[in-house]
Amino acid sequence: MKNVLCGLLIVLGLAVNAHNDKYQFYLDLNKISSDLIQVKLTTPTISSDKIIYNMPKIVPGTYKIYDFGQYAMDFEAFNKDGKPLSVNKLDKNRWEIENATTLAEISYWVEDTWDANVDELVFEPGGTNIEKGENVVLNNHGFFGYFDGMKYAKYEVNVTRPDDFYGSTGLSTIKTTGNIDQFTTDNYMDLVDSPIMYNVPDTTTFKIGNADILISVYSKNKSATALELSKDIKEILELQKDYLGGTLPVDKYAFIIYLYAGASGSGGSGALEHSYSSFYYLPEMSAEQLSGFVVRVAAHEFFHIVTPLNIHSKEIGDFDFISPKMSKHLWMYEGVTEYFAGHVQVYGGMKTPKEYLELIEEKLVGAAFFKDELAFTELSLQCLGEHEDQYSNVYLKGAIIGMCLDILLRDQSGGKIGIKDMMAMLSKEYGKYKSFEDVELFDKIAELSSPEIREFFTKYVEAGNELPLADLLNRVGVTFKKDVKVKEVGLGGVSLDLNPETNRLYIADMSNMNEFGKALGYKINDEFVAINGVEINMDSVQEQMNNFKKNTKNGDKVEIIVARTQKGKTKNKKLKAKAITIEKNKKYLIELNENITKEQLELRNAWLGQE
Ligand SMILES: [Zn+2]
C-alpha cells in the first residue's frame, strides 16, 4: 500500500510539473521606482494558440467604469526559454498573446491610481496606492488580471515586503516565510474581493461573537490609532451582530482604514465593501472627530455581507469585468444596506425613535433632488449609462424603499417579520455561491411573504410612483406631512459660508436677516466661534446646529460669540438676544403620533425594536 501511494504521488508530482493550473504572481515592494511596481506572473498552462489577458474595466461595488488596464505598462510575455512572445494590445484593458501554448511568464509595470494623471480618478477605496517606504494599497484588480475563460483558476500572490511592513487583509489564507507573504485564493473574484494594505502596522484585533475582527489604520501624521477607532466599530458591530440574529456570518473580518492628509485626490471619501473586509479612505482627523462618520460608514459596509455579498443576482455572482451587465436590484444591494445601517442604530438603542425619524427626514430631503418618477429598477440597470447622475439616490430613496418594505412586512406578519428576517430567509435560499436570476427576485420575495409585497414592487420599485409614506407610516403610529409650516429658532436668517483659512463659518449675506438676527447685531463677515457656550466644531457643526434648534425655545437667552475684524484687528465679540421663533417651510415632517391604537403602538415597537 505504501509503495502504491508513493507511486501515485510521483505521478501526481510529474503531472503538476508538466501542467501548471494556477496563476503565480510576484511583487517586490522593496523595488518601487517612481511609484511603479513590476508585476511578474508565472502563468497557468494555456491550451489555445492565442490568449487574451484582461485587466478589469470595472469591479463590483463601484458602479463606475475605471479601466484598470490603463495603469499597466510595458507589458511583455515570454516562453519557457525566456524568449519574448508577440503581444497585441487590443484596448485599454486587454492584451492578446500569440503562441500562447508556449507562454510561461508575463511581466508589466503598474502605476498607482491614487495620484495618476487621468481625467477621472478612481474612487480611492477601489484604487491602488504606491508610496515607497510608506504605504502600498493592493486593491488586487489594479495589479492582477486573468486570461479569457480562466477566472476560476487558483491564484497565488507572493509579496516581498520591507521588513517592518505588515499586510492587512480579510484573507485567512496567508503563508509568511521571512519577508515574503503568500496569499492564495480559489479564483479571480475572491482575489478582487480581498484588498491588502501594506505599511508599518497599527492594528488591533478583537472578537465579536465567533468572528475575529482586525482594525488596521494608516495615518501619516498619526491623527487616530487603530485602538481608538476600534471602540466605535466594536460598539456598532455588537449591535449589528444582534441585529443579524446573534452571530456574524464570517470568521474573520478586516476594517482597513487609510486616513489621508490634506485633500482627497478624487474629491470623495468613503469606503468599499468586500466579503471579509472593507476598505476606508477617510480624512486625517482625531478619532473623536471621525467617530460618527466611521460608525455610519462602517455600519453600511459591514451590512454588505448580507447583500450583495450573500444575496445577489448572476450579474454580480459571475461578474463580467470587461462587459459588465447591471442588475436591477440596487434598491436592495445599496438601499436596504443603507436602511439597515440607520435602522440598526434605533433598533439597538444607539438612537432614540425621534432621532431616527429625523434621519428619515434627511434622507427624504436628499432624495427630493433626484428624479422621483424614475423607476428604481431602471435607474439600477442604467446606472453606468443614462442614469449615472441619479446613482446617489440609491442611498436616499433606496433606503426609504427599504423602510417601506420593513413596515409593510411587519404589518402583514403582526409585527413578527421585518426586512432583516426576509433578508435572512433570502440568504438561506441563495448565498455567496448561489445567485438568483434578476427577473425572479420580486416573485421570490412575494412567495416568502404575500401578494401585497409584489404589488408594492410593481408600483413603487418597477415604476416610479410616489411612495405611500403617509399610509405606511400611519400603520406604525407615525405622522407624515409634506410642506408644512413650523416655528423654529434659527441663526437669524443670515447666509453662511466657510472661511477655509480660519476653518470657521462666516456671515456672507445679510439681505434676508430677520428680527432675531437684527437683535443680535451681526455684522457682515462675522465668524462664528461659539453658540451658548459651546465652541463650534466644523466636523460636527450640523449636529450642533440641530441641537441648538431643538433645545432653544421662544424667549430663551441666546449668546453667540463671533470673531469680528475691524481695522485689521480680529477680536471675539459676545452677541446676546432673546430667541425669536420664525415660521419656516419644512419639506417633510415625520413625528411620533402619541394618539394611536394599541395595534399601532405594538407594530411601531416591533419595527423600531422598542420594549
Ligand atoms: Zn454600499
Coordinates of C-alpha atoms and ligand atoms in Angstrom, one line a residue, residues 273 300 304 334 395, ligand 1:
E273 CA -17.3 46.6 0.7
H300 CA -23.1 50.4 5.9
H304 CA -23.0 44.5 2.7
E334 CA -27.3 49.6 -1.7
Y395 CA -28.5 55.7 -0.6
Ligands
ZN1 ZN -22.6 50.3 -0.3

